[in-house]
């Protein structure tokens, strides 16, 4: 065991290991609260050499609970996610609440942790986290792939192709109505959430589920207008209909490009699959997206979250058309002043980490990581309630995205098996 973990307390009641030297525990000890680490003692007999592995695990556990707990994944706060209809993963004592964006990044985080253990020849620990990936995906599909209630205004559109039986996935907003708004107040199907989920399914080799969701949503999200090349709508109501307040989509946009990227990843994996599943081929959808994107020039923003996501997706595009602009805007996007909305800065940190040193030096990134860790610890200490929860705004998404950033590049970096997209 590394020196970082050489001071531990094995509690007889829960058989958990607690590091008195770990920052999260020091934070809790300052408030005279003893909190045990949330992974089984056997899994911590050895720890892989990774500078931020334990911090990432602690952040994830603070949101989802221990991965070996019968409560995993713990429901989101009622302030951060709306209720789900009763499912196999809920009970009268535990109403499930899920949020698609947060859970997509969490799936990537747990998968990255599993890979870290596997790379260090620790198969039992690796399987521990792979099982967490499986359960979280099943829970999300069981919750967000179904109507949130039996009310008519919450109805979703049935679909025999989709793995959930309905078109697409809700994102899990607290408020809902049948005709969603133009903004981001009400529940609906947001493409820039679903593309993250499809990317997570691709990275974790849940290819068939990804293909089925993609097939189910494409006819509803893609809008082809007379005299135009068409493009992907950014949002639909939960019933997969365009909201009445949504302006027409006259041409391609970044959602269209991201659709091409995640569809290509899934289609490439399908073709490598021995069973091949020809009925789930996305080749026609990919051709439509390519036609729409001809002569499209992707945008670059200095908004930290947007910049980070653009950095993630740009690695999959032939010629990396945004690299120079991303590099030029890196200082603004990664400015610590963006910590006022932490998850947005953490998104930039994820993108910069995935890009390696193409955009930002590793030393600068490590300084920013330390700044973000200290900020998150202070916020968790400041907002902790007597019940052990947190009153921090966006608390779950903040902690999950920081965990992904600390594990980076994790599973989000392009591999040699990933086909580059061209249009």
Short mmCIF file of C-alpha atoms in Angstrom, two decimals:
data_model
loop_
_atom_site.label_atom_id
_atom_site.label_comp_id
_atom_site.label_asym_id
_atom_site.label_seq_id
_atom_site.Cartn_x
_atom_site.Cartn_y
_atom_site.Cartn_z
CA UNK A 1 0.00 0.00 0.00
CA UNK A 2 1.31 3.45 -0.86
CA UNK A 3 2.38 5.91 1.82
CA UNK A 4 -0.69 8.00 1.06
CA UNK A 5 -2.84 5.26 2.55
CA UNK A 6 -0.60 4.07 5.38
CA UNK A 7 -2.80 5.38 8.18
CA UNK A 8 -6.02 3.42 8.20
CA UNK A 9 -8.70 2.35 10.60
CA UNK A 10 -10.56 -0.89 9.96
CA UNK A 11 -13.97 -0.57 11.54
CA UNK A 12 -15.38 -3.81 12.88
CA UNK A 13 -18.96 -2.75 12.26
CA UNK A 14 -18.73 -2.13 8.55
CA UNK A 15 -15.38 -3.70 7.58
CA UNK A 16 -14.42 -0.54 5.72
CA UNK A 17 -11.07 1.15 5.46
CA UNK A 18 -10.72 4.77 6.48
CA UNK A 19 -7.66 6.84 5.64
CA UNK A 20 -7.10 9.55 8.23
CA UNK A 21 -4.78 11.32 5.82
CA UNK A 22 -7.13 11.57 2.87
CA UNK A 23 -8.36 15.14 2.14
CA UNK A 24 -12.04 14.22 2.19
CA UNK A 25 -11.68 12.54 5.57
CA UNK A 26 -9.63 15.42 6.94
CA UNK A 27 -12.45 17.68 5.82
CA UNK A 28 -14.96 15.55 7.70
CA UNK A 29 -12.73 15.17 10.74
CA UNK A 30 -12.62 18.97 11.09
CA UNK A 31 -16.34 18.72 11.73
CA UNK A 32 -15.81 15.82 14.13
CA UNK A 33 -17.56 13.39 11.81
CA UNK A 34 -16.04 9.98 11.20
CA UNK A 35 -16.98 8.71 7.76
CA UNK A 36 -15.71 5.36 6.54
CA UNK A 37 -14.40 4.82 3.05
CA UNK A 38 -17.13 3.37 0.94
CA UNK A 39 -15.41 0.45 -0.72
CA UNK A 40 -14.99 -2.99 0.79
CA UNK A 41 -11.85 -3.64 2.79
CA UNK A 42 -10.75 -6.48 0.52
CA UNK A 43 -10.70 -4.17 -2.49
CA UNK A 44 -8.24 -1.89 -0.72
CA UNK A 45 -5.66 -4.50 0.15
CA UNK A 46 -3.71 -2.87 -2.67
CA UNK A 47 -4.25 0.33 -4.59
CA UNK A 48 -3.05 1.12 -8.10
CA UNK A 49 -0.63 3.97 -8.49
CA UNK A 50 -2.82 6.84 -9.63
CA UNK A 51 -2.48 10.36 -8.23
CA UNK A 52 -6.20 11.03 -7.83
CA UNK A 53 -7.88 7.62 -7.80
CA UNK A 54 -9.01 7.68 -4.18
CA UNK A 55 -10.25 11.26 -4.39
CA UNK A 56 -12.32 10.33 -7.45
CA UNK A 57 -13.80 7.29 -5.72
CA UNK A 58 -14.71 9.38 -2.68
CA UNK A 59 -16.41 12.00 -4.81
CA UNK A 60 -18.44 9.35 -6.64
CA UNK A 61 -19.35 7.62 -3.40
CA UNK A 62 -20.62 10.90 -1.98
CA UNK A 63 -23.16 10.99 -4.83
CA UNK A 64 -24.02 7.35 -5.54
CA UNK A 65 -23.11 5.61 -2.30
CA UNK A 66 -20.88 2.54 -2.02
CA UNK A 67 -20.85 0.48 -5.18
CA UNK A 68 -21.37 -2.68 -3.11
CA UNK A 69 -24.39 -1.26 -1.31
CA UNK A 70 -27.94 -2.45 -2.00
CA UNK A 71 -28.82 1.26 -2.32
CA UNK A 72 -26.46 1.82 -5.26
CA UNK A 73 -27.07 3.98 -7.17
CA UNK A 74 -28.42 6.27 -4.50
CA UNK A 75 -31.18 8.57 -5.84
CA UNK A 76 -30.28 12.13 -6.76
CA UNK A 77 -31.51 14.97 -4.60
CA UNK A 78 -35.10 16.07 -5.24
CA UNK A 79 -33.62 19.49 -6.00
CA UNK A 80 -31.50 18.07 -8.84
CA UNK A 81 -33.67 15.41 -10.47
CA UNK A 82 -37.33 14.61 -10.92
CA UNK A 83 -38.99 11.39 -9.72
CA UNK A 84 -39.03 8.18 -11.70
CA UNK A 85 -41.96 5.82 -12.01
CA UNK A 86 -41.63 2.69 -9.85
CA UNK A 87 -39.01 0.39 -11.39
CA UNK A 88 -37.06 -2.72 -10.55
CA UNK A 89 -34.47 -0.38 -9.06
CA UNK A 90 -36.79 1.52 -6.73
CA UNK A 91 -38.91 0.63 -3.74
CA UNK A 92 -41.51 2.27 -1.48
CA UNK A 93 -38.61 3.24 0.75
CA UNK A 94 -36.40 4.65 -2.00
CA UNK A 95 -37.90 6.69 -4.81
CA UNK A 96 -35.38 6.70 -7.63
CA UNK A 97 -34.29 9.99 -9.20
CA UNK A 98 -31.83 10.11 -12.07
CA UNK A 99 -30.24 12.86 -14.18
CA UNK A 100 -28.88 11.85 -17.58
CA UNK A 101 -25.92 14.23 -17.86
CA UNK A 102 -24.54 13.38 -14.43
CA UNK A 103 -25.05 9.65 -14.88
CA UNK A 104 -23.40 9.65 -18.33
CA UNK A 105 -20.21 11.09 -16.87
CA UNK A 106 -20.45 8.76 -13.86
CA UNK A 107 -20.60 5.73 -16.16
CA UNK A 108 -17.38 6.96 -17.79
CA UNK A 109 -15.81 7.47 -14.36
CA UNK A 110 -16.66 4.00 -13.04
CA UNK A 111 -15.46 2.46 -16.30
CA UNK A 112 -12.17 4.36 -16.00
CA UNK A 113 -11.72 3.11 -12.43
CA UNK A 114 -12.38 -0.47 -13.56
CA UNK A 115 -9.75 -0.08 -16.28
CA UNK A 116 -7.20 1.31 -13.82
CA UNK A 117 -7.58 -1.77 -11.62
CA UNK A 118 -7.48 -4.08 -14.66
CA UNK A 119 -4.26 -2.47 -15.89
CA UNK A 120 -2.75 -3.18 -12.47
CA UNK A 121 -3.71 -6.89 -12.59
CA UNK A 122 -6.46 -6.52 -10.01
CA UNK A 123 -9.40 -8.30 -11.70
CA UNK A 124 -11.61 -8.60 -8.62
CA UNK A 125 -11.52 -4.87 -7.96
CA UNK A 126 -11.96 -4.17 -11.66
CA UNK A 127 -15.09 -6.33 -11.82
CA UNK A 128 -16.38 -4.54 -8.74
CA UNK A 129 -16.59 -1.30 -10.73
CA UNK A 130 -17.69 -2.93 -13.98
CA UNK A 131 -20.69 -4.22 -12.07
CA UNK A 132 -21.37 -0.66 -10.94
CA UNK A 133 -21.36 0.44 -14.59
CA UNK A 134 -23.88 -2.27 -15.45
CA UNK A 135 -26.23 -1.41 -12.61
CA UNK A 136 -26.11 2.33 -13.26
CA UNK A 137 -26.88 1.85 -16.97
CA UNK A 138 -29.78 -0.48 -16.18
CA UNK A 139 -31.13 1.98 -13.64
CA UNK A 140 -30.94 4.93 -16.03
CA UNK A 141 -32.71 3.00 -18.80
CA UNK A 142 -35.32 1.76 -16.36
CA UNK A 143 -35.96 5.29 -15.07
CA UNK A 144 -35.27 7.84 -17.80
CA UNK A 145 -36.25 5.51 -20.61
CA UNK A 146 -39.78 5.38 -19.25
CA UNK A 147 -42.49 7.96 -18.44
CA UNK A 148 -42.01 9.59 -15.06
CA UNK A 149 -45.63 8.88 -14.12
CA UNK A 150 -48.88 7.49 -15.49
CA UNK A 151 -50.22 10.98 -16.16
CA UNK A 152 -51.13 11.64 -19.78
CA UNK A 153 -48.91 14.74 -19.90
CA UNK A 154 -45.88 12.61 -18.98
CA UNK A 155 -46.46 10.05 -21.75
CA UNK A 156 -43.56 8.98 -23.96
CA UNK A 157 -43.78 7.58 -27.49
CA UNK A 158 -43.62 3.76 -27.67
CA UNK A 159 -40.87 2.27 -29.86
CA UNK A 160 -40.18 -1.42 -30.46
CA UNK A 161 -36.56 -0.74 -31.47
CA UNK A 162 -35.53 1.10 -28.32
CA UNK A 163 -34.12 -1.00 -25.45
CA UNK A 164 -36.53 0.75 -23.09
CA UNK A 165 -39.68 0.38 -25.20
CA UNK A 166 -39.92 4.15 -25.73
CA UNK A 167 -38.26 6.67 -28.01
CA UNK A 168 -35.11 8.13 -26.48
CA UNK A 169 -34.38 9.15 -22.91
CA UNK A 170 -35.69 11.90 -20.69
CA UNK A 171 -32.99 13.97 -19.06
CA UNK A 172 -34.64 13.95 -15.62
CA UNK A 173 -35.43 17.60 -14.86
CA UNK A 174 -37.35 18.33 -11.66
CA UNK A 175 -40.23 20.06 -13.46
CA UNK A 176 -42.19 18.55 -16.33
CA UNK A 177 -44.99 19.36 -18.75
CA UNK A 178 -46.22 17.77 -21.96
CA UNK A 179 -44.97 20.61 -24.21
CA UNK A 180 -41.53 21.47 -22.93
CA UNK A 181 -40.10 24.98 -22.98
CA UNK A 182 -37.57 26.52 -25.35
CA UNK A 183 -35.10 26.91 -22.48
CA UNK A 184 -33.86 24.39 -19.92
CA UNK A 185 -36.47 24.52 -17.17
CA UNK A 186 -38.65 21.52 -18.00
CA UNK A 187 -37.97 17.87 -18.59
CA UNK A 188 -37.56 16.72 -22.15
CA UNK A 189 -35.13 14.98 -24.47
CA UNK A 190 -32.04 17.15 -24.98
CA UNK A 191 -29.69 15.95 -27.70
CA UNK A 192 -26.59 17.34 -25.98
CA UNK A 193 -27.43 15.05 -23.04
CA UNK A 194 -28.29 12.00 -25.13
CA UNK A 195 -25.05 12.24 -27.13
CA UNK A 196 -23.09 12.03 -23.85
CA UNK A 197 -25.07 8.94 -22.91
CA UNK A 198 -24.43 7.35 -26.32
CA UNK A 199 -20.73 8.10 -25.92
CA UNK A 200 -20.78 6.44 -22.49
CA UNK A 201 -22.54 3.37 -23.93
CA UNK A 202 -19.97 3.18 -26.71
CA UNK A 203 -17.03 3.44 -24.30
CA UNK A 204 -18.44 0.71 -22.06
CA UNK A 205 -19.23 -1.57 -25.02
CA UNK A 206 -23.00 -1.39 -24.60
CA UNK A 207 -23.18 -1.17 -28.36
CA UNK A 208 -26.58 -2.71 -28.99
CA UNK A 209 -28.30 -0.42 -26.48
CA UNK A 210 -26.55 2.56 -28.05
CA UNK A 211 -27.56 1.54 -31.57
CA UNK A 212 -31.16 1.00 -30.52
CA UNK A 213 -31.42 4.37 -28.80
CA UNK A 214 -29.80 6.09 -31.79
CA UNK A 215 -32.22 4.39 -34.21
CA UNK A 216 -35.18 5.35 -32.05
CA UNK A 217 -34.34 9.06 -31.77
CA UNK A 218 -33.01 9.93 -35.22
CA UNK A 219 -36.32 10.35 -37.09
CA UNK A 220 -37.52 12.68 -34.34
CA UNK A 221 -34.38 14.76 -33.77
CA UNK A 222 -33.26 15.20 -37.36
CA UNK A 223 -35.21 17.90 -39.19
CA UNK A 224 -34.90 18.12 -42.97
CA UNK A 225 -36.54 21.23 -44.40
CA UNK A 226 -37.27 22.08 -48.02
CA UNK A 227 -34.37 23.95 -49.55
CA UNK A 228 -32.09 23.27 -46.59
CA UNK A 229 -29.58 20.63 -45.60
CA UNK A 230 -31.31 19.88 -42.32
CA UNK A 231 -29.86 19.36 -38.89
CA UNK A 232 -30.42 17.95 -35.42
CA UNK A 233 -32.91 19.68 -33.15
CA UNK A 234 -31.36 20.46 -29.79
CA UNK A 235 -34.44 19.53 -27.81
CA UNK A 236 -37.72 17.58 -27.89
CA UNK A 237 -40.54 17.13 -25.42
CA UNK A 238 -40.57 13.84 -23.52
CA UNK A 239 -43.01 12.47 -26.13
CA UNK A 240 -40.34 13.07 -28.83
CA UNK A 241 -42.26 15.94 -30.43
CA UNK A 242 -40.66 19.34 -31.06
CA UNK A 243 -41.86 21.87 -28.48
CA UNK A 244 -44.15 24.53 -29.90
CA UNK A 245 -41.72 27.27 -28.83
CA UNK A 246 -38.75 25.71 -30.67
CA UNK A 247 -37.69 27.56 -33.85
CA UNK A 248 -37.10 25.41 -36.96
CA UNK A 249 -33.68 23.88 -37.56
CA UNK A 250 -32.58 25.21 -40.94
CA UNK A 251 -29.11 23.73 -41.10
CA UNK A 252 -26.35 21.80 -39.36
CA UNK A 253 -25.03 22.66 -35.92
CA UNK A 254 -22.73 21.17 -33.31
CA UNK A 255 -25.45 18.72 -32.25
CA UNK A 256 -25.46 17.44 -35.85
CA UNK A 257 -21.68 17.00 -35.75
CA UNK A 258 -21.78 15.26 -32.37
CA UNK A 259 -24.50 12.95 -33.69
CA UNK A 260 -22.20 11.99 -36.57
CA UNK A 261 -19.38 11.29 -34.11
CA UNK A 262 -21.28 9.07 -31.67
CA UNK A 263 -23.22 7.31 -34.45
CA UNK A 264 -19.92 6.56 -36.22
CA UNK A 265 -18.38 5.17 -33.02
CA UNK A 266 -21.35 2.86 -32.49
CA UNK A 267 -21.55 1.80 -36.16
CA UNK A 268 -17.82 0.98 -36.22
CA UNK A 269 -18.27 -1.18 -33.13
CA UNK A 270 -21.31 -2.86 -34.69
CA UNK A 271 -19.31 -3.80 -37.78
CA UNK A 272 -16.57 -5.32 -35.61
CA UNK A 273 -19.16 -7.34 -33.71
CA UNK A 274 -19.40 -10.97 -34.84
CA UNK A 275 -23.22 -10.88 -34.81
CA UNK A 276 -23.16 -7.58 -36.71
CA UNK A 277 -26.90 -6.83 -36.10
CA UNK A 278 -27.58 -5.58 -39.67
CA UNK A 279 -31.05 -4.31 -38.77
CA UNK A 280 -29.42 -1.85 -36.38
CA UNK A 281 -26.97 -0.42 -38.91
CA UNK A 282 -26.63 3.36 -38.66
CA UNK A 283 -25.10 3.72 -42.13
CA UNK A 284 -28.12 5.55 -43.59
CA UNK A 285 -28.32 7.91 -40.63
CA UNK A 286 -24.58 8.60 -40.91
CA UNK A 287 -24.92 9.35 -44.62
CA UNK A 288 -27.75 11.80 -43.89
CA UNK A 289 -25.66 13.52 -41.22
CA UNK A 290 -22.64 13.75 -43.53
CA UNK A 291 -24.75 15.31 -46.27
CA UNK A 292 -26.12 17.84 -43.80
CA UNK A 293 -22.64 18.78 -42.57
CA UNK A 294 -21.04 19.49 -45.93
CA UNK A 295 -19.20 22.82 -45.74
CA UNK A 296 -20.03 23.10 -42.02
CA UNK A 297 -17.40 24.83 -39.90
CA UNK A 298 -17.67 23.90 -36.21
CA UNK A 299 -17.73 26.69 -33.69
CA UNK A 300 -15.34 27.28 -30.80
CA UNK A 301 -16.31 29.07 -27.61
CA UNK A 302 -14.46 30.36 -24.57
CA UNK A 303 -17.32 29.22 -22.32
CA UNK A 304 -15.53 26.66 -20.12
CA UNK A 305 -18.03 23.83 -20.44
CA UNK A 306 -18.58 24.36 -24.16
CA UNK A 307 -14.83 24.59 -24.74
CA UNK A 308 -14.22 21.34 -22.85
CA UNK A 309 -16.88 19.44 -24.78
CA UNK A 310 -15.56 20.79 -28.08
CA UNK A 311 -12.10 19.54 -27.11
CA UNK A 312 -13.49 16.07 -26.37
CA UNK A 313 -15.38 15.75 -29.65
CA UNK A 314 -12.74 17.45 -31.84
CA UNK A 315 -10.37 14.52 -31.35
CA UNK A 316 -12.75 12.33 -33.38
CA UNK A 317 -12.90 14.66 -36.41
CA UNK A 318 -10.45 14.19 -39.28
CA UNK A 319 -7.91 17.00 -39.26
CA UNK A 320 -9.02 18.26 -35.82
CA UNK A 321 -10.49 21.48 -37.27
CA UNK A 322 -10.88 23.23 -33.93
CA UNK A 323 -7.49 22.57 -32.36
CA UNK A 324 -5.87 25.92 -33.14
CA UNK A 325 -8.88 27.90 -31.96
CA UNK A 326 -9.23 25.74 -28.86
CA UNK A 327 -5.59 26.39 -28.01
CA UNK A 328 -6.01 30.12 -28.52
CA UNK A 329 -9.00 30.22 -26.15
CA UNK A 330 -7.58 27.83 -23.55
CA UNK A 331 -6.50 30.56 -21.11
CA UNK A 332 -9.97 32.08 -21.02
CA UNK A 333 -11.79 28.76 -20.82
CA UNK A 334 -9.57 27.44 -18.01
CA UNK A 335 -9.57 30.64 -15.95
CA UNK A 336 -10.17 29.72 -12.27
CA UNK A 337 -12.70 32.56 -12.03
CA UNK A 338 -15.20 30.19 -13.70
CA UNK A 339 -15.37 28.26 -10.41
CA UNK A 340 -18.55 30.20 -9.59
CA UNK A 341 -20.30 27.42 -11.55
CA UNK A 342 -17.91 24.57 -10.74
CA UNK A 343 -19.16 21.91 -13.15
CA UNK A 344 -18.54 24.26 -16.08
CA UNK A 345 -14.89 24.71 -15.13
CA UNK A 346 -14.60 20.97 -14.46
CA UNK A 347 -15.90 20.39 -17.99
CA UNK A 348 -13.07 22.51 -19.37
CA UNK A 349 -10.62 20.55 -17.22
CA UNK A 350 -11.95 17.27 -18.64
CA UNK A 351 -11.54 18.50 -22.22
CA UNK A 352 -8.02 19.77 -21.60
CA UNK A 353 -7.04 16.51 -19.90
CA UNK A 354 -8.40 14.38 -22.74
CA UNK A 355 -6.41 16.43 -25.26
CA UNK A 356 -3.17 15.70 -23.37
CA UNK A 357 -0.65 18.51 -23.95
CA UNK A 358 -2.08 19.45 -27.33
CA UNK A 359 -3.91 22.40 -25.77
CA UNK A 360 -2.50 22.99 -22.27
CA UNK A 361 0.67 21.96 -20.45
CA UNK A 362 0.42 19.14 -17.91
CA UNK A 363 1.88 21.33 -15.15
CA UNK A 364 -0.80 23.95 -15.64
CA UNK A 365 -3.50 21.29 -15.61
CA UNK A 366 -2.22 19.84 -12.34
CA UNK A 367 -2.31 23.28 -10.70
CA UNK A 368 -5.89 23.69 -11.85
CA UNK A 369 -6.79 20.23 -10.54
CA UNK A 370 -5.46 21.12 -7.10
CA UNK A 371 -7.38 24.40 -7.15
CA UNK A 372 -10.59 22.57 -8.08
CA UNK A 373 -10.09 19.90 -5.41
CA UNK A 374 -9.63 22.47 -2.67
CA UNK A 375 -12.65 24.45 -3.82
CA UNK A 376 -14.86 21.36 -3.90
CA UNK A 377 -13.74 20.28 -0.44
CA UNK A 378 -14.55 23.72 0.97
CA UNK A 379 -17.98 23.67 -0.67
CA UNK A 380 -18.75 20.19 0.63
CA UNK A 381 -17.73 21.23 4.13
CA UNK A 382 -19.72 24.46 3.95
CA UNK A 383 -22.91 22.86 2.65
CA UNK A 384 -22.96 19.55 4.52
CA UNK A 385 -26.23 18.95 6.35
CA UNK A 386 -26.76 17.13 9.64
CA UNK A 387 -28.10 14.12 7.70
CA UNK A 388 -24.89 13.81 5.67
CA UNK A 389 -26.30 15.32 2.48
CA UNK A 390 -25.29 18.56 0.79
CA UNK A 391 -27.10 21.81 0.10
CA UNK A 392 -24.56 22.82 -2.53
CA UNK A 393 -26.21 23.90 -5.77
CA UNK A 394 -25.58 21.35 -8.54
CA UNK A 395 -23.83 19.22 -5.92
CA UNK A 396 -24.05 15.89 -7.76
CA UNK A 397 -22.99 17.14 -11.18
CA UNK A 398 -20.15 19.14 -9.62
CA UNK A 399 -18.67 16.15 -7.80
CA UNK A 400 -19.13 13.67 -10.64
CA UNK A 401 -17.53 15.91 -13.24
CA UNK A 402 -14.60 16.65 -10.95
CA UNK A 403 -14.16 12.90 -10.44
CA UNK A 404 -14.00 12.42 -14.22
CA UNK A 405 -11.50 15.27 -14.54
CA UNK A 406 -9.27 13.74 -11.85
CA UNK A 407 -9.35 10.32 -13.55
CA UNK A 408 -8.59 11.81 -16.96
CA UNK A 409 -8.17 11.06 -19.71
CA UNK A 410 -9.98 7.94 -18.58
CA UNK A 411 -12.21 6.43 -21.24
CA UNK A 412 -12.92 9.67 -23.09
CA UNK A 413 -9.71 9.85 -25.11
CA UNK A 414 -9.88 8.55 -28.66
CA UNK A 415 -8.30 5.13 -29.22
CA UNK A 416 -6.75 3.67 -32.36
CA UNK A 417 -9.90 1.59 -32.87
CA UNK A 418 -12.11 4.68 -33.12
CA UNK A 419 -12.86 5.72 -36.68
CA UNK A 420 -12.30 9.39 -37.44
CA UNK A 421 -15.31 11.16 -38.93
CA UNK A 422 -15.24 13.05 -42.20
CA UNK A 423 -17.86 15.21 -43.83
#
